[in-house]
XYZ file of C-alpha atoms in Angstrom:
363
model
C -3.839 11.004 -11.595
C -2.092 10.297 -14.914
C -1.533 6.573 -14.339
C -4.829 5.863 -12.540
C -8.223 5.594 -14.193
C -9.509 9.125 -13.623
C -11.452 11.705 -15.666
C -8.110 13.447 -16.327
C -6.328 10.338 -17.660
C -9.355 9.519 -19.848
C -9.500 13.073 -21.170
C -5.843 13.229 -22.240
C -4.494 11.500 -25.333
C -1.776 8.859 -24.984
C 0.813 11.320 -26.296
C -0.261 13.988 -23.798
C 0.031 11.533 -20.897
C 3.518 10.505 -22.073
C 4.585 14.155 -22.258
C 3.352 14.885 -18.742
C 5.069 11.776 -17.353
C 8.322 12.935 -18.962
C 7.862 16.275 -17.203
C 7.387 14.435 -13.898
C 10.637 12.528 -14.421
C 12.429 15.764 -15.312
C 11.235 17.420 -12.094
C 12.197 14.304 -10.137
C 15.827 14.803 -11.164
C 15.859 17.943 -9.015
C 13.884 16.598 -6.043
C 16.204 16.268 -3.058
C 14.180 13.799 -0.978
C 13.798 11.027 -3.531
C 13.473 8.401 -0.801
C 10.224 10.036 0.360
C 8.956 10.087 -3.231
C 9.807 6.383 -3.492
C 7.643 5.558 -0.500
C 4.584 7.361 -1.854
C 5.027 6.178 -5.431
C 5.226 2.555 -4.279
C 2.137 2.978 -2.076
C 0.075 4.409 -4.945
C 1.375 1.826 -7.416
C 0.409 -0.920 -4.966
C -3.136 0.462 -4.839
C -3.419 0.607 -8.620
C -2.117 -2.924 -9.149
C -4.167 -4.486 -6.346
C -7.404 -2.706 -7.235
C -6.869 -2.912 -11.000
C -7.185 0.838 -11.487
C -4.156 1.438 -13.722
C -5.123 3.384 -16.830
C -2.370 1.789 -18.939
C -0.086 -1.035 -17.756
C 2.474 -0.302 -20.477
C 2.801 3.301 -19.301
C 3.159 2.055 -15.714
C 6.109 -0.124 -16.703
C 7.613 2.635 -18.835
C 7.447 4.912 -15.791
C 9.447 2.369 -13.779
C 12.148 2.311 -16.453
C 12.063 6.105 -16.441
C 12.745 6.070 -12.706
C 15.753 3.870 -13.364
C 17.047 6.284 -15.998
C 16.825 9.324 -13.689
C 19.013 7.547 -11.153
C 16.553 6.126 -8.632
C 18.191 3.410 -6.486
C 18.366 0.047 -8.240
C 16.934 -1.904 -5.288
C 13.822 0.313 -5.295
C 13.291 0.091 -9.065
C 13.848 -3.677 -9.012
C 11.096 -4.068 -6.401
C 8.682 -2.131 -8.596
C 9.591 -4.318 -11.566
C 8.998 -7.407 -9.410
C 5.510 -6.123 -8.568
C 4.560 -6.072 -12.267
C 6.052 -9.518 -12.723
C 3.965 -10.853 -9.814
C 0.744 -9.490 -11.329
C 1.463 -11.144 -14.690
C 2.343 -14.488 -13.079
C -0.813 -14.284 -10.953
C -2.965 -13.836 -14.060
C -1.596 -17.085 -15.509
C -2.002 -18.855 -12.174
C -5.635 -17.753 -11.938
C -6.374 -19.197 -15.361
C -4.773 -22.521 -14.406
C -6.612 -22.638 -11.068
C -10.000 -22.045 -12.677
C -9.321 -24.691 -15.311
C -8.359 -27.191 -12.597
C -11.495 -26.426 -10.528
C -14.724 -26.263 -12.439
C -16.917 -24.829 -9.690
C -18.444 -21.414 -9.108
C -16.309 -20.467 -6.096
C -13.094 -20.593 -8.127
C -14.714 -18.438 -10.821
C -15.502 -15.817 -8.188
C -11.914 -15.655 -6.919
C -9.055 -13.624 -8.358
C -5.854 -14.665 -6.635
C -2.710 -12.549 -6.506
C 0.501 -14.284 -5.420
C 2.830 -11.484 -4.332
C 6.451 -11.482 -3.226
C 6.454 -10.256 0.383
C 9.807 -8.506 0.019
C 8.554 -6.358 -2.847
C 5.027 -5.640 -1.627
C 4.463 -5.535 2.101
C 5.660 -5.884 5.682
C 4.792 -8.594 8.178
C 3.009 -5.963 10.305
C 0.500 -5.483 7.458
C -1.039 -8.892 8.172
C -4.180 -8.455 10.231
C -6.439 -11.272 11.444
C -10.056 -11.281 10.248
C -12.869 -13.826 10.157
C -13.749 -14.406 6.505
C -17.098 -15.398 4.989
C -17.295 -19.200 4.681
C -17.132 -19.179 0.866
C -13.710 -17.496 1.054
C -12.459 -19.445 4.060
C -13.252 -22.735 2.290
C -11.388 -21.610 -0.828
C -8.076 -20.945 0.946
C -6.993 -24.609 1.447
C -7.781 -25.338 -2.221
C -5.644 -22.406 -3.371
C -2.772 -23.482 -1.110
C -2.945 -27.087 -2.310
C -2.991 -25.994 -5.945
C -0.079 -23.578 -5.438
C 2.056 -26.173 -3.644
C 1.455 -28.625 -6.497
C 3.073 -26.066 -8.803
C 5.762 -24.760 -6.431
C 7.177 -27.331 -4.027
C 8.559 -26.033 -0.742
C 6.927 -22.602 -0.919
C 4.478 -21.276 1.656
C 1.640 -18.789 1.255
C 0.823 -16.148 3.869
C -2.542 -14.478 3.373
C -2.659 -10.690 3.495
C -6.329 -9.785 3.910
C -5.520 -6.088 4.318
C -4.593 -5.983 0.631
C -7.670 -7.930 -0.517
C -10.992 -6.692 -1.843
C -14.131 -7.900 -3.577
C -17.628 -7.139 -4.853
C -20.837 -7.894 -2.939
C -24.460 -7.702 -4.063
C -26.380 -5.482 -1.648
C -30.185 -5.723 -1.851
C -32.343 -3.117 -0.121
C -35.984 -2.088 -0.240
C -35.067 0.360 -3.001
C -32.998 -1.834 -5.330
C -30.008 -4.115 -5.865
C -26.455 -2.768 -5.969
C -22.944 -4.067 -6.561
C -20.651 -2.660 -3.892
C -16.866 -2.790 -4.111
C -15.492 -3.452 -0.634
C -12.343 -4.263 1.291
C -12.123 -7.704 2.876
C -12.686 -6.048 6.257
C -15.854 -4.330 5.016
C -16.960 -7.633 3.518
C -16.409 -9.437 6.823
C -18.530 -6.859 8.661
C -21.388 -6.750 6.145
C -21.547 -10.530 5.784
C -22.657 -10.800 9.423
C -26.059 -9.355 8.456
C -26.590 -12.089 5.841
C -28.227 -14.361 8.405
C -30.002 -11.591 10.353
C -30.683 -8.700 7.953
C -33.177 -6.837 10.150
C -31.262 -6.995 13.437
C -29.217 -4.302 15.156
C -25.796 -5.600 16.222
C -23.525 -4.080 18.860
C -19.981 -2.891 18.223
C -18.714 -5.506 20.684
C -20.577 -8.314 18.879
C -19.107 -7.176 15.568
C -15.634 -7.172 17.079
C -16.059 -10.740 18.306
C -17.597 -11.930 15.034
C -15.020 -10.332 12.717
C -11.952 -10.800 14.974
C -10.708 -7.431 13.720
C -8.418 -5.368 15.977
C -10.175 -2.384 17.546
C -8.496 0.251 15.353
C -9.277 -1.560 12.109
C -12.881 -2.259 13.129
C -13.487 1.403 13.956
C -11.981 2.510 10.652
C -14.015 -0.074 8.737
C -17.339 0.717 10.422
C -16.792 4.438 9.958
C -16.403 3.901 6.200
C -19.844 2.243 6.209
C -21.742 4.714 8.424
C -20.155 8.007 7.325
C -18.900 7.658 3.760
C -18.602 11.272 2.500
C -19.411 10.263 -1.090
C -22.747 8.631 -0.240
C -26.057 10.418 0.261
C -27.453 7.293 1.910
C -25.125 5.238 4.097
C -24.817 1.434 4.044
C -25.092 1.103 7.833
C -26.889 3.168 10.454
C -25.538 3.666 13.973
C -27.274 4.543 17.228
C -26.404 6.789 18.873
C -25.081 8.905 15.996
C -21.343 9.610 15.990
C -19.054 12.363 14.775
C -15.846 10.278 14.599
C -14.725 6.615 14.704
C -13.272 7.199 18.184
C -16.817 7.572 19.540
C -17.823 3.952 18.904
C -18.645 2.281 22.228
C -19.040 -1.428 22.942
C -22.784 -0.776 23.227
C -23.073 1.206 19.957
C -25.764 -0.471 17.834
C -25.447 -0.827 14.063
C -28.006 -1.927 11.492
C -28.343 -2.228 7.725
C -29.882 0.806 6.045
C -32.705 -0.793 4.048
C -33.330 2.572 2.365
C -29.816 2.616 0.904
C -29.727 3.561 -2.772
C -27.370 4.876 -5.400
C -28.401 8.474 -6.014
C -28.291 10.169 -9.398
C -29.429 13.776 -9.896
C -31.006 13.564 -6.450
C -33.087 10.495 -7.333
C -32.619 6.939 -5.991
C -31.679 4.403 -8.652
C -32.836 0.785 -8.552
C -29.468 -0.518 -9.724
C -25.898 0.709 -9.650
C -22.324 0.116 -8.566
C -20.645 1.801 -5.612
C -16.989 1.845 -4.618
C -16.763 1.781 -0.813
C -13.011 1.207 -0.840
C -12.350 4.889 -1.496
C -8.939 5.967 -0.268
C -8.287 2.544 1.207
C -4.961 2.361 2.987
C -3.155 -0.796 1.924
C -0.962 -0.650 5.005
C -1.459 -0.372 8.744
C -0.646 2.592 10.981
C 2.191 0.493 12.381
C 3.687 -0.238 8.966
C 3.466 3.453 8.006
C 5.413 4.263 11.176
C 7.906 1.582 10.149
C 8.191 3.217 6.729
C 8.999 6.582 8.333
C 11.525 4.962 10.657
C 12.861 2.976 7.714
C 13.524 6.149 5.730
C 15.415 7.630 8.695
C 17.455 4.459 9.236
C 18.185 4.109 5.526
C 19.483 7.687 5.429
C 21.765 6.951 8.377
C 23.148 3.782 6.774
C 23.580 5.362 3.342
C 25.420 8.318 4.909
C 27.736 6.018 6.856
C 28.420 3.890 3.771
C 29.155 6.945 1.627
C 31.540 8.468 4.200
C 33.460 5.190 4.493
C 33.569 4.849 0.698
C 35.021 8.361 0.333
C 37.594 7.804 3.084
C 38.677 4.461 1.628
C 39.370 6.209 -1.651
C 40.901 9.427 -0.272
C 42.546 8.038 2.901
C 42.688 11.610 4.183
C 40.159 14.399 3.572
C 39.071 17.727 5.059
C 35.520 18.334 6.268
C 34.468 20.669 3.432
C 35.605 18.277 0.719
C 33.995 15.332 2.524
C 30.634 17.102 2.654
C 30.839 18.066 -1.034
C 31.626 14.523 -2.159
C 29.011 13.096 0.204
C 26.258 15.237 -1.310
C 27.367 14.180 -4.806
C 27.131 10.478 -3.916
C 23.758 10.731 -2.164
C 22.020 13.240 -4.448
C 20.027 10.534 -6.252
C 18.509 9.421 -2.955
C 18.309 12.430 -0.634
C 20.122 15.608 0.369
C 21.940 14.893 3.658
C 21.563 17.596 6.304
C 24.664 18.912 8.087
C 23.348 17.618 11.425
C 23.017 14.087 10.034
C 26.504 14.216 8.505
C 28.024 15.422 11.770
C 26.256 12.694 13.778
C 27.457 9.948 11.454
C 31.022 11.269 11.409
C 31.030 11.125 15.213
C 29.568 7.600 15.141
C 32.231 6.412 12.691
C 34.994 7.987 14.799
C 33.608 6.365 17.948
C 33.477 2.978 16.207
C 37.048 3.257 14.884
C 36.266 3.584 11.170
C 38.000 6.967 11.003
C 39.769 9.516 13.195
C 40.559 13.228 13.301
C 43.999 14.466 12.393
C 45.967 15.284 15.561
C 46.976 18.663 14.137
C 43.676 19.599 12.416
C 40.280 18.601 13.826
C 38.631 19.395 10.457
C 40.655 16.736 8.665
C 39.697 13.062 8.811
C 41.833 9.973 8.308
C 40.605 6.513 7.314
C 41.483 3.716 9.746
C 42.399 0.502 7.942
């Protein structure tokens, strides 16, 4: 709310925003599950950088340095810093690309070259059939990029892409901000604006996986912020799960931006809303990743303590373990016990023959 363009961030002065961000960092010092915070902060930062909704880029970067100062893991902070670097490099690359190509299609494009390790997972890449004007631009972008960076390869992540379309109805003309998936769906009606098209035909035309198509269509037929929806569906549905292969969808030619209950002839609408810039699968991977990272960090910390102490009792081990891991998460006793047993089983340590609560490092 403070770093994104919102009524709150616009209402507060720069000094007030800085003060509140300092309070956030102060609270973060005492948050036990910092790894969970890291996941959500990165997800929201990704949204702001991709969609260009940051209220102040300098404050964004200052926040990253603040995270470093409160002891957030260096690898996490470095990835955030890399994200800002990628955005700045992409701005320069866009300028060069548009200067090299003096045609309208390049003017319409805003390319972001992002480091996969800092931004996304391979499972975030979803196939989709793009409008021809975008599909034709891809080889030109790749050729231009390779001329600047020999030996590098681009992988296109359409899930993280978005754009603006002009939507003309019987009421007026509107600029609509859409995801690439929404764009792919809506573009199908360009050549047949008055036709009803089945769910199955849309699936074949867009090449979107079933889950993503349902989610995308639902955002166009049941957007909670719109009085008049972009698409109409027959029969009417109460959830995206109810789409059938035979469900028929059509453009709502009475669509309009409403203001004070009256339709406006012009306007701009954001259909992206709370767009998820990751798939269900990658979010599951994130959850699993947090669990696995906690296991590895606990194992590493136990071994580090034992290497230093050579011999240590259980109470002291747990105390020192919590001290080492406090900037990442608070290890639960069950997790500690499981990892001690794993390390014993794998010959990293052993119990004292005379005291089962004392552990000895195995060199």
